[in-house]
mmCIF file of N, CA and C and ligand atoms in Angstrom:
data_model
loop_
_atom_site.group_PDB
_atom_site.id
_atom_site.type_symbol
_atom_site.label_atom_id
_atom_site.label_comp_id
_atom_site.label_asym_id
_atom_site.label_seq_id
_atom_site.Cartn_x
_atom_site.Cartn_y
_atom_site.Cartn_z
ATOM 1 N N UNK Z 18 -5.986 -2.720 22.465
ATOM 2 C CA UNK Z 18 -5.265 -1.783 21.593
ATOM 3 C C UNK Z 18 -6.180 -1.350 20.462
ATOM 4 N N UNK Z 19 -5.980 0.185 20.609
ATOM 5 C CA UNK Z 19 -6.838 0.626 19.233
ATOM 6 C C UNK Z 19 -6.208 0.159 17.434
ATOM 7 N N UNK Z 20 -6.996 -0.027 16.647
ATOM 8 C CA UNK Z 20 -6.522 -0.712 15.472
ATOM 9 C C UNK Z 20 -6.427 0.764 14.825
ATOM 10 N N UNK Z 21 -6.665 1.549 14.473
ATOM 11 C CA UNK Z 21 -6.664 2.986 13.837
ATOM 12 C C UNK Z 21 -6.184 3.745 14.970
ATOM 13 N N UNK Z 22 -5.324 4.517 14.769
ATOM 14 C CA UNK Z 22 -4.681 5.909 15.916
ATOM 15 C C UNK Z 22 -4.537 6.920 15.031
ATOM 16 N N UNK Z 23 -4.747 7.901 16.172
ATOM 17 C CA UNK Z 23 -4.812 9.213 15.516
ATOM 18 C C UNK Z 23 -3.618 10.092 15.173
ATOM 19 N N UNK Z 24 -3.462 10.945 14.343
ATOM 20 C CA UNK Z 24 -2.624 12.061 14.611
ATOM 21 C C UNK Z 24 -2.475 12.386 16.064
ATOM 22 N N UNK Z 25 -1.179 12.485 16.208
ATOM 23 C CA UNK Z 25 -1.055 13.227 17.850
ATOM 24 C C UNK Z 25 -1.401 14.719 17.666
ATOM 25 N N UNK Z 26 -0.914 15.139 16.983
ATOM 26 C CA UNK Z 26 -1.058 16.781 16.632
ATOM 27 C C UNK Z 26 -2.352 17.114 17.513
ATOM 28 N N UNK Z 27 -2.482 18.755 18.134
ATOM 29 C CA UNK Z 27 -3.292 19.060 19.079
ATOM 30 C C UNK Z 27 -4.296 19.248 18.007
ATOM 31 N N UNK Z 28 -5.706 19.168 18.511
ATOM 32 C CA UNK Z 28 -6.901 19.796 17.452
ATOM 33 C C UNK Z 28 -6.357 18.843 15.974
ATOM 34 N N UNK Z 29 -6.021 17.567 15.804
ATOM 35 C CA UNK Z 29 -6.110 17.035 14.556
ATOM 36 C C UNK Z 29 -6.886 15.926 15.131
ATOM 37 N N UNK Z 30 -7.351 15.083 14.071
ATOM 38 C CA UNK Z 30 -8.371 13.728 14.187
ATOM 39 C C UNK Z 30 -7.968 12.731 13.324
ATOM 40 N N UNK Z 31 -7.426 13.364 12.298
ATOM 41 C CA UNK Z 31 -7.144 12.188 10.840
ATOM 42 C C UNK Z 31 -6.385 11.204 11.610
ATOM 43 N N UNK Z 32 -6.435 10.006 11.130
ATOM 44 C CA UNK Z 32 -5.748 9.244 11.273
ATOM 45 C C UNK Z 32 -4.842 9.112 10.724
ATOM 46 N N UNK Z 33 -3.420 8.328 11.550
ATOM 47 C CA UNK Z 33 -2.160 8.613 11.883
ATOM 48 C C UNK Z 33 -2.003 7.589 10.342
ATOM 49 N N UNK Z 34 -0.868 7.989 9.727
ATOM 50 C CA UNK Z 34 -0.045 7.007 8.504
ATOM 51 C C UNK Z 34 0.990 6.879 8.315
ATOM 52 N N UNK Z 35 1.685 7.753 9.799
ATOM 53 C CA UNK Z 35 3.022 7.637 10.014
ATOM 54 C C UNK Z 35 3.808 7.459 11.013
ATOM 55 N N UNK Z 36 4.832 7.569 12.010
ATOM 56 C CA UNK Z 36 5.064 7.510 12.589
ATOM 57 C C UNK Z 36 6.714 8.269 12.941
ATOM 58 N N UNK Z 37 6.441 9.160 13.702
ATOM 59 C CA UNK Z 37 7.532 9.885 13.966
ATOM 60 C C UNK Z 37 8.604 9.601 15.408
ATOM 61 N N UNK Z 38 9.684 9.504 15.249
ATOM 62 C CA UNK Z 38 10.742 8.506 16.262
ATOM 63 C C UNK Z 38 11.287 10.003 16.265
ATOM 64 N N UNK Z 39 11.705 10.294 17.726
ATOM 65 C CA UNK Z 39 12.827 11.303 18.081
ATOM 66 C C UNK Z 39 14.190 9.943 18.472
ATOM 67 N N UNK Z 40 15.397 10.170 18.013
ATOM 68 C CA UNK Z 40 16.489 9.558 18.266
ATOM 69 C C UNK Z 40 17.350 10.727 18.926
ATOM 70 N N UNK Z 41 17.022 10.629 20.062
ATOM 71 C CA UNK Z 41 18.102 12.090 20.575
ATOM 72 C C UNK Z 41 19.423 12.084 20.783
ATOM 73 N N UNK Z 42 19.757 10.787 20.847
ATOM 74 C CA UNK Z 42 21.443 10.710 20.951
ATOM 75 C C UNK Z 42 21.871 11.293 19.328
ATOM 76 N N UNK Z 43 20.979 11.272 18.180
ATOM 77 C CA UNK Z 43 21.935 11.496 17.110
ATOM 78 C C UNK Z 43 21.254 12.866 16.670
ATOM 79 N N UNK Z 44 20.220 13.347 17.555
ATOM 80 C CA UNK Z 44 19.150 14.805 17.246
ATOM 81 C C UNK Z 44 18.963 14.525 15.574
ATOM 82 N N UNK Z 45 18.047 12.907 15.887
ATOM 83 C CA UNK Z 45 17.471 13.114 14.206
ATOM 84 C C UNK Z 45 15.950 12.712 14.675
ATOM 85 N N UNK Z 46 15.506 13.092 13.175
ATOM 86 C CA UNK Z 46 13.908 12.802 13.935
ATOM 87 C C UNK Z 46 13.749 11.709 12.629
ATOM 88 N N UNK Z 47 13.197 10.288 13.267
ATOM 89 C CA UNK Z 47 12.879 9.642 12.201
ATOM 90 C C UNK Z 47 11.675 9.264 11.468
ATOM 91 N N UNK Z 48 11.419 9.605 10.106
ATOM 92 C CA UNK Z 48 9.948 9.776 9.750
ATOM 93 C C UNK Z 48 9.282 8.264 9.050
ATOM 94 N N UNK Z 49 9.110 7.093 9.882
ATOM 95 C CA UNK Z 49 9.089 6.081 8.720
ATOM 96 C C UNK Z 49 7.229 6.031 8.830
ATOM 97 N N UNK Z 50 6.813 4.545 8.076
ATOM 98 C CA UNK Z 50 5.484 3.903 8.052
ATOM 99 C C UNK Z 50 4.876 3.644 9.755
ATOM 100 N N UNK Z 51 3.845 3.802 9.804
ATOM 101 C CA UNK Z 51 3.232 3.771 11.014
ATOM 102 C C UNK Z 51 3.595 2.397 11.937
ATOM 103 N N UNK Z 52 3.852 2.711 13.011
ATOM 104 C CA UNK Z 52 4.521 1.637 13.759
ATOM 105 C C UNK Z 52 3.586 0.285 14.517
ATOM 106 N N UNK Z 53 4.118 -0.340 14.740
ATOM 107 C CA UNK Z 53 2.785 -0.986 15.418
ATOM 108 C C UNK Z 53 2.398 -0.976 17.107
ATOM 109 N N UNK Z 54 3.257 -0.855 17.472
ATOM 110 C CA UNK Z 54 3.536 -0.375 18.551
ATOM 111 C C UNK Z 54 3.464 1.185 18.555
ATOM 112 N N UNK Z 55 2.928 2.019 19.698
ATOM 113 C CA UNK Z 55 3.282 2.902 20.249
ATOM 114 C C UNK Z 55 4.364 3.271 21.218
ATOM 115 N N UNK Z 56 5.458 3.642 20.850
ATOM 116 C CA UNK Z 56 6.394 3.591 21.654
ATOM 117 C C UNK Z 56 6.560 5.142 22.561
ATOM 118 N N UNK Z 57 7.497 4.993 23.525
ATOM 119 C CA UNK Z 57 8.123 6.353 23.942
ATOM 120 C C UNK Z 57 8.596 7.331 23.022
ATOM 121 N N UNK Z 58 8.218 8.064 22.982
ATOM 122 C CA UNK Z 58 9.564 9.576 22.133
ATOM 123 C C UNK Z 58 8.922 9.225 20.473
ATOM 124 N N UNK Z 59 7.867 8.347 20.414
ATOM 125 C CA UNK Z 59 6.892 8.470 19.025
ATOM 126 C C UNK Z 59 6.211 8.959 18.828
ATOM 127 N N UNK Z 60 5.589 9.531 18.034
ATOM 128 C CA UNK Z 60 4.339 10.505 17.441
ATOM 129 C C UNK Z 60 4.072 10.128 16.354
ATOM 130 N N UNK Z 61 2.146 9.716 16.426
ATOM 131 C CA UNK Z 61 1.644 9.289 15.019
ATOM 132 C C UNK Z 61 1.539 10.739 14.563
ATOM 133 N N UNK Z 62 1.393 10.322 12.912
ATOM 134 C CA UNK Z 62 1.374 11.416 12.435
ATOM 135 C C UNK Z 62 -0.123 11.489 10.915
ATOM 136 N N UNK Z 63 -0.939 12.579 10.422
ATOM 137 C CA UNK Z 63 -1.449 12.105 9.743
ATOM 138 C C UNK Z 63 -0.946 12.490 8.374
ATOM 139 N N UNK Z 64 -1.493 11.859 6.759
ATOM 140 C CA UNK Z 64 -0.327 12.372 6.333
ATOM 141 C C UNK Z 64 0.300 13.814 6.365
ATOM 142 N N UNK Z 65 -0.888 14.953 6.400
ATOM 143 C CA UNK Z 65 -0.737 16.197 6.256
ATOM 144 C C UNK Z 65 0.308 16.481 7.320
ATOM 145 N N UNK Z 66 0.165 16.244 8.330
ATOM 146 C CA UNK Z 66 1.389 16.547 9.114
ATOM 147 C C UNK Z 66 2.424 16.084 8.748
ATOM 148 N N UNK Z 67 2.605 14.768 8.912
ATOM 149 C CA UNK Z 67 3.768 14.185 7.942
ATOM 150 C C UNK Z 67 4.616 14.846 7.021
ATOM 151 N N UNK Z 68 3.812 15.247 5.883
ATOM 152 C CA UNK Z 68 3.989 15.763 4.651
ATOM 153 C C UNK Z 68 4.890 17.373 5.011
ATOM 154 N N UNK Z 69 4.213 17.796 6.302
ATOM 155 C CA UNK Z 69 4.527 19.586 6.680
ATOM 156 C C UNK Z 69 5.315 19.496 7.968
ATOM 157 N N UNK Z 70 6.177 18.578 8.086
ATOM 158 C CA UNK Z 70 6.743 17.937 9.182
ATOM 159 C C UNK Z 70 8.444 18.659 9.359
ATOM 160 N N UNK Z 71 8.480 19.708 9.851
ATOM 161 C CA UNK Z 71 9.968 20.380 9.764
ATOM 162 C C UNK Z 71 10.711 20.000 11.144
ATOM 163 N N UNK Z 72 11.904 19.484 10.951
ATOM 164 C CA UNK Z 72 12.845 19.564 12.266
ATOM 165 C C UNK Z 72 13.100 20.484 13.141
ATOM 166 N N UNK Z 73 13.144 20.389 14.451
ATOM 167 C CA UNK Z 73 13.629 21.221 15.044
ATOM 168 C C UNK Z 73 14.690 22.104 14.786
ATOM 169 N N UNK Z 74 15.169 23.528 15.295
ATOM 170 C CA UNK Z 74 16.693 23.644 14.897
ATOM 171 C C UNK Z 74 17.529 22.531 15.578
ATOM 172 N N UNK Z 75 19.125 22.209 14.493
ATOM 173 C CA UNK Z 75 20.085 21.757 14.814
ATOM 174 C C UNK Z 75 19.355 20.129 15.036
ATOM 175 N N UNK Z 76 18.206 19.864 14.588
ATOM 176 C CA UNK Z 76 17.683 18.745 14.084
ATOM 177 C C UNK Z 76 17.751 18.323 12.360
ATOM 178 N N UNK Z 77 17.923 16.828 12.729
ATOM 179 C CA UNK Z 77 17.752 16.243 11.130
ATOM 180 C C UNK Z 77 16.633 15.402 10.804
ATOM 181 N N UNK Z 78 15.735 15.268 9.894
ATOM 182 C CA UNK Z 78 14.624 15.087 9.427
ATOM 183 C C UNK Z 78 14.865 13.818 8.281
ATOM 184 N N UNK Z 79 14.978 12.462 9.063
ATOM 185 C CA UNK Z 79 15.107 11.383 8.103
ATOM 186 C C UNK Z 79 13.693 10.810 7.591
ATOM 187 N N UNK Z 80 13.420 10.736 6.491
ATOM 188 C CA UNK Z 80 11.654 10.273 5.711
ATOM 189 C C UNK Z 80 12.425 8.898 5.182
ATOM 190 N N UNK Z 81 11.728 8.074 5.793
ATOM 191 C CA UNK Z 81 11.696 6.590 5.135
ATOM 192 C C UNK Z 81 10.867 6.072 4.422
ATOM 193 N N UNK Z 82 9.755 7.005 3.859
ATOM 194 C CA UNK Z 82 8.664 6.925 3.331
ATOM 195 C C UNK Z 82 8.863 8.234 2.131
ATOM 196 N N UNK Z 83 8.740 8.094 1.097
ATOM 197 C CA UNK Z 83 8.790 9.263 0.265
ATOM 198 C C UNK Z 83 7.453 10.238 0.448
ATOM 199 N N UNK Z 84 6.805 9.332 0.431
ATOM 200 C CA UNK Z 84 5.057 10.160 0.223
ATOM 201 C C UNK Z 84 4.063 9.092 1.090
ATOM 202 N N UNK Z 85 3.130 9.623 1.705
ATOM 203 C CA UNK Z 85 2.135 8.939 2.633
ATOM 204 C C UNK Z 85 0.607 8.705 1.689
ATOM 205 N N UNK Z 86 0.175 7.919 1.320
ATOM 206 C CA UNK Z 86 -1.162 7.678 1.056
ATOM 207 C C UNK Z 86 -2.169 8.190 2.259
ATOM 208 N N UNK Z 87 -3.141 8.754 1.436
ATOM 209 C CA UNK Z 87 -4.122 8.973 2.375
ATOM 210 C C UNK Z 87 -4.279 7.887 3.586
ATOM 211 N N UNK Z 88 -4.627 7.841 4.308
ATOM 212 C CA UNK Z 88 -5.351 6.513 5.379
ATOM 213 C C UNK Z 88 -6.430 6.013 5.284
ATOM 214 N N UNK Z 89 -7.023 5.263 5.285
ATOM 215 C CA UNK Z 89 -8.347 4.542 5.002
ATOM 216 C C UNK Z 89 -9.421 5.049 3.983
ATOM 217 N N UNK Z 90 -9.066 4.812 2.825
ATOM 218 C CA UNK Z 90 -9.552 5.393 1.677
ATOM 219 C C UNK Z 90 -11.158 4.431 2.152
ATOM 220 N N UNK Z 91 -12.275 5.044 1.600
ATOM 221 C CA UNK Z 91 -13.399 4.360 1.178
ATOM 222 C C UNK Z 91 -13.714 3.840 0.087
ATOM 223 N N UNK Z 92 -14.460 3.067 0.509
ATOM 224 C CA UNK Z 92 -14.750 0.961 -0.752
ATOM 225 C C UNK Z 92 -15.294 2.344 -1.926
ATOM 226 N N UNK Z 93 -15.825 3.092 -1.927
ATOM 227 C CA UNK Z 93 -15.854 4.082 -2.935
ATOM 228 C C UNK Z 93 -14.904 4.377 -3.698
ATOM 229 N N UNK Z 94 -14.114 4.964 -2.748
ATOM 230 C CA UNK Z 94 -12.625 5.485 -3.407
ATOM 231 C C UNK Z 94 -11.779 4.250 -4.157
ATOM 232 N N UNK Z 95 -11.922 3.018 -3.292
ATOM 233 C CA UNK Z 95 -11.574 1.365 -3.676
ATOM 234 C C UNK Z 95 -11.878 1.594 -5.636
ATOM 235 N N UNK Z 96 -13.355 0.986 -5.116
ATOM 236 C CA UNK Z 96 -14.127 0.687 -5.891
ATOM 237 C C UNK Z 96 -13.690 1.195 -7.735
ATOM 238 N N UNK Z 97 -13.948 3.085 -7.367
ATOM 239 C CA UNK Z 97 -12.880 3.988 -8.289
ATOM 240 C C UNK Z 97 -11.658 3.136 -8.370
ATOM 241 N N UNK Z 98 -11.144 3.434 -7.806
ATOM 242 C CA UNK Z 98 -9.464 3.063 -8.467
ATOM 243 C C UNK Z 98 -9.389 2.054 -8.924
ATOM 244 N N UNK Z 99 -10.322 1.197 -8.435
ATOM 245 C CA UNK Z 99 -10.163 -0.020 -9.443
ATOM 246 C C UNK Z 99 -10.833 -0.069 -10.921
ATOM 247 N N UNK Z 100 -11.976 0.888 -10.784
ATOM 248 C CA UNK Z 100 -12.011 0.855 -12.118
ATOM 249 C C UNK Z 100 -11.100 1.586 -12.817
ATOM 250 N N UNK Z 101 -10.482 2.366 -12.694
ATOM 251 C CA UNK Z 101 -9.394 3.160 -13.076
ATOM 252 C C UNK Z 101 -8.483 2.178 -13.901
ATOM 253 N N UNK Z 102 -7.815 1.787 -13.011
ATOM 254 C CA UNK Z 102 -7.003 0.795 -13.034
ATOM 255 C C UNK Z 102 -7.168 -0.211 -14.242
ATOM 256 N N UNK Z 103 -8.525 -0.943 -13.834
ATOM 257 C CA UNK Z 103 -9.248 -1.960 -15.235
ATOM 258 C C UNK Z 103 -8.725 -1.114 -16.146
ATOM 259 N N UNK Z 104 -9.656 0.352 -16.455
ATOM 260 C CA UNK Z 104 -9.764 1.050 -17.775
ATOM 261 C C UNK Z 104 -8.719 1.309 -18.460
ATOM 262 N N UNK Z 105 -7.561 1.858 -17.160
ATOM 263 C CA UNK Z 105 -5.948 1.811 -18.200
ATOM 264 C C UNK Z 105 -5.348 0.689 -18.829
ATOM 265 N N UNK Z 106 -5.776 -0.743 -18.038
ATOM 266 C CA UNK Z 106 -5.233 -1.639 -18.361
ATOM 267 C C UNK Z 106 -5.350 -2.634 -19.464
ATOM 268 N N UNK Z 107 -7.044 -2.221 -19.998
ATOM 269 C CA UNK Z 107 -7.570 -2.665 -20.816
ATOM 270 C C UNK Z 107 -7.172 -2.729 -22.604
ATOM 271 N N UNK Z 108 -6.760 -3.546 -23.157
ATOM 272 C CA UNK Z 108 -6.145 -3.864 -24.034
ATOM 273 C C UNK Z 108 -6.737 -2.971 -25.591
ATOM 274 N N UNK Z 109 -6.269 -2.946 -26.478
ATOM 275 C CA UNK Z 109 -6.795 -1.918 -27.389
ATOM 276 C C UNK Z 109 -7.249 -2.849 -28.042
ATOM 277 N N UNK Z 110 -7.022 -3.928 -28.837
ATOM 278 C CA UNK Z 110 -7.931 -4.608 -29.444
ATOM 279 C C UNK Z 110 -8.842 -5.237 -28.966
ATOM 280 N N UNK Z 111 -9.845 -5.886 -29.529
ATOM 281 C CA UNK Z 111 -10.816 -6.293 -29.303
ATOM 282 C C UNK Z 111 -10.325 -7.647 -28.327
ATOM 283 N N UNK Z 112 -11.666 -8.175 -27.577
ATOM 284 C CA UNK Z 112 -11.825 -9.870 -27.104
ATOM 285 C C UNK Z 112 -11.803 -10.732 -28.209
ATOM 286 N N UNK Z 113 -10.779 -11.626 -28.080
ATOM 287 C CA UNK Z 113 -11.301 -12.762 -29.028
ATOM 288 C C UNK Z 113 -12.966 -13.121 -28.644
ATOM 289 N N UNK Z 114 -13.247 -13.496 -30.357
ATOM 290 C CA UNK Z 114 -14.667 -13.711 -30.150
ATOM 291 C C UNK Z 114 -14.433 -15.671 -29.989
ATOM 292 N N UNK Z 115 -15.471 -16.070 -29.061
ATOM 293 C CA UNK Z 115 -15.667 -17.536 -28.515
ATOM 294 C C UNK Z 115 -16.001 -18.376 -29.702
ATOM 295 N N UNK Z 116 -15.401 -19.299 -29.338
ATOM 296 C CA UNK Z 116 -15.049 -20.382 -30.365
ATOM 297 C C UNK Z 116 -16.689 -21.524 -30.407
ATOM 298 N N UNK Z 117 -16.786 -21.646 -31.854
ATOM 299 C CA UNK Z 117 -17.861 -22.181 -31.659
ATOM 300 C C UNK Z 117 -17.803 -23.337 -30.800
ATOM 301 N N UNK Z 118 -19.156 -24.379 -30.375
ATOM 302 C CA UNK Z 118 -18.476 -25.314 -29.178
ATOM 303 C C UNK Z 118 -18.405 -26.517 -29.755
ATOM 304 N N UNK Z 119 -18.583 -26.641 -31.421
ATOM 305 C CA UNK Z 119 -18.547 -28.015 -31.945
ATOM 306 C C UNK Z 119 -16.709 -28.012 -32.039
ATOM 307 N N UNK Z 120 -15.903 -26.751 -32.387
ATOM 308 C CA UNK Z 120 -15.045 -27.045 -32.524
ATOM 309 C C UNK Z 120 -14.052 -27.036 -31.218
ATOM 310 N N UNK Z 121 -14.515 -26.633 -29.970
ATOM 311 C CA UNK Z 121 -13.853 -26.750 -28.905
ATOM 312 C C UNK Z 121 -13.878 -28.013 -28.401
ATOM 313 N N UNK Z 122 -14.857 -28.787 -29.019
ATOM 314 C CA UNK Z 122 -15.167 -29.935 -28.141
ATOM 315 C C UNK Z 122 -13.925 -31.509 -28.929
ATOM 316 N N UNK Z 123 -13.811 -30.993 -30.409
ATOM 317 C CA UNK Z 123 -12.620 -31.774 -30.725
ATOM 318 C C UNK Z 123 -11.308 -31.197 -31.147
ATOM 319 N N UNK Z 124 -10.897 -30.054 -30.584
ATOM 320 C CA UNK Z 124 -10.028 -29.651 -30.724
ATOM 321 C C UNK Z 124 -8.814 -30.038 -30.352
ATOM 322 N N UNK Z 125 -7.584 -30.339 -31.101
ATOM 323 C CA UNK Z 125 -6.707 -31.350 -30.141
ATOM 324 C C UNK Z 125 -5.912 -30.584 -29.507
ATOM 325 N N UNK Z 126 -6.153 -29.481 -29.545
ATOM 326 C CA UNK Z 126 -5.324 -28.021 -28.381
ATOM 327 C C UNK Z 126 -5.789 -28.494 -26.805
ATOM 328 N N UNK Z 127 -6.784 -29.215 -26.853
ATOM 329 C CA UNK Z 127 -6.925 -29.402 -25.255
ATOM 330 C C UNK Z 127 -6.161 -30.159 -24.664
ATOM 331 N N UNK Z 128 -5.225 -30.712 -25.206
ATOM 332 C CA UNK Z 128 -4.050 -31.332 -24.512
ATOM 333 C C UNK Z 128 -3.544 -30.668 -24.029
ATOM 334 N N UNK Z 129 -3.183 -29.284 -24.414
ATOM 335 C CA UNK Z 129 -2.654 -28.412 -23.401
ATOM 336 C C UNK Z 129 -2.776 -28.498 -21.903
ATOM 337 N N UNK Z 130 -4.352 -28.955 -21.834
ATOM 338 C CA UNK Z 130 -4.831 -28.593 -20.418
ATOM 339 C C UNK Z 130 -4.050 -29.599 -19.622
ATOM 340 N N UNK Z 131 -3.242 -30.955 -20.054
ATOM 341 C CA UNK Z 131 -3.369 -31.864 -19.272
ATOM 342 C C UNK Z 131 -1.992 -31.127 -18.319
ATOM 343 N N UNK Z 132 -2.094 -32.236 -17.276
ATOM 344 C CA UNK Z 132 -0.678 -32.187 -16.396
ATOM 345 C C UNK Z 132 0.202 -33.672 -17.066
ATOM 346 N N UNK Z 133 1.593 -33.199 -17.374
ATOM 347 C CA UNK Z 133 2.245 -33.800 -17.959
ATOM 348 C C UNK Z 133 3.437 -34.484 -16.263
ATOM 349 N N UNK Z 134 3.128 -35.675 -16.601
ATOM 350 C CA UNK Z 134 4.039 -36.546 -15.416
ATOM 351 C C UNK Z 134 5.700 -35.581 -15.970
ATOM 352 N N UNK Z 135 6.140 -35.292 -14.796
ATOM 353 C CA UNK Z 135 7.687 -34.937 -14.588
ATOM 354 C C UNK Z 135 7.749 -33.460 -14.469
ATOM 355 N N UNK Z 136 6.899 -32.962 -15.253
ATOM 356 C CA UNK Z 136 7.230 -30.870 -15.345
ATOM 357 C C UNK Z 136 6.063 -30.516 -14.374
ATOM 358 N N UNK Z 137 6.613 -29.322 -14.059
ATOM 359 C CA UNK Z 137 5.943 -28.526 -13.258
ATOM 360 C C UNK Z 137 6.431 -28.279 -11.745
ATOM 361 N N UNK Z 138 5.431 -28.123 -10.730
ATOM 362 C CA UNK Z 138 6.184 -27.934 -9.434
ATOM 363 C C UNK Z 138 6.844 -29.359 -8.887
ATOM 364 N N UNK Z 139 7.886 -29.433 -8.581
ATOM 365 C CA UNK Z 139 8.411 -30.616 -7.638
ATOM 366 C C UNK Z 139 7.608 -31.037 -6.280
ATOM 367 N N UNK Z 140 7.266 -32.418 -6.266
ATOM 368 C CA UNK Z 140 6.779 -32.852 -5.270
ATOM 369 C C UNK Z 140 7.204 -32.569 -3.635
ATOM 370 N N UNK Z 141 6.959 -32.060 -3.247
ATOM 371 C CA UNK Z 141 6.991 -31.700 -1.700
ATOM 372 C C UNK Z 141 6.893 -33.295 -0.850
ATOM 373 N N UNK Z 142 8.376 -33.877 -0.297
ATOM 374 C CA UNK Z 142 8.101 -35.455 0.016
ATOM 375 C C UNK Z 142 7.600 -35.423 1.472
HETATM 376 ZN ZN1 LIG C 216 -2.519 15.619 11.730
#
């Protein structure tokens, strides 16, 4: 089995991000997330089709998906969004600046670190 499938659409290549179900007993066409299976009476779809995807007449057009993400973005595109992401997320004030290490080393805040007998996750018997 291929791990990536294509748009069925004639003359398309993109890869598929959706998956289109004809249900003909109820003449609806159902538009959900790409299936894993290829079934009968399915059609991958890519998003652009997806997206420009009109019912037949006296057809109904159910989207279980609001909007399709591109398909296989590149570690580029990754890469971007994650810095994106960092940059929005990044706090407006400054880093605390590091504690000198004479006073980390007797600080009695490191009790914090310990594990305290009774709290925390319950033992799995
Ligand atoms: Zn397509």
């Amino acid at each position: 089995m291929r791990s990536v499938r294509q748009c069925t659409r004639t003359a398309c290549g993109r890869a598929a991000v959706a998956t289109l179900t004809y249900v003909y007993s109820d003449s609806t066409a159902v538009l959900g997330p790409l299936a894993q299976l290829a079934e009968p009476h399915s059609y991958d779809l890519c998003a652009e089709h997806a997206e420009r995807l009109t019912a037949p007449r006296g057809w109904e057009v159910v989207r279980l998906m609001p909007e399709f993400a591109p398909a296989a973005p590149t570690r580029d595109d990754l890469l971007a969004l994650a810095d994106a992401v960092r940059e929005a997320g990044r706090p407006r004030e400054q880093a605390p600046v590091a504690e000198p290490l004479a006073a980390v080393a007797d600080a009695p805040r490191r009790g914090h670190l310990r594990v305290l007998p009774g709290g925390g996750v319950p033992e799995v018997p």
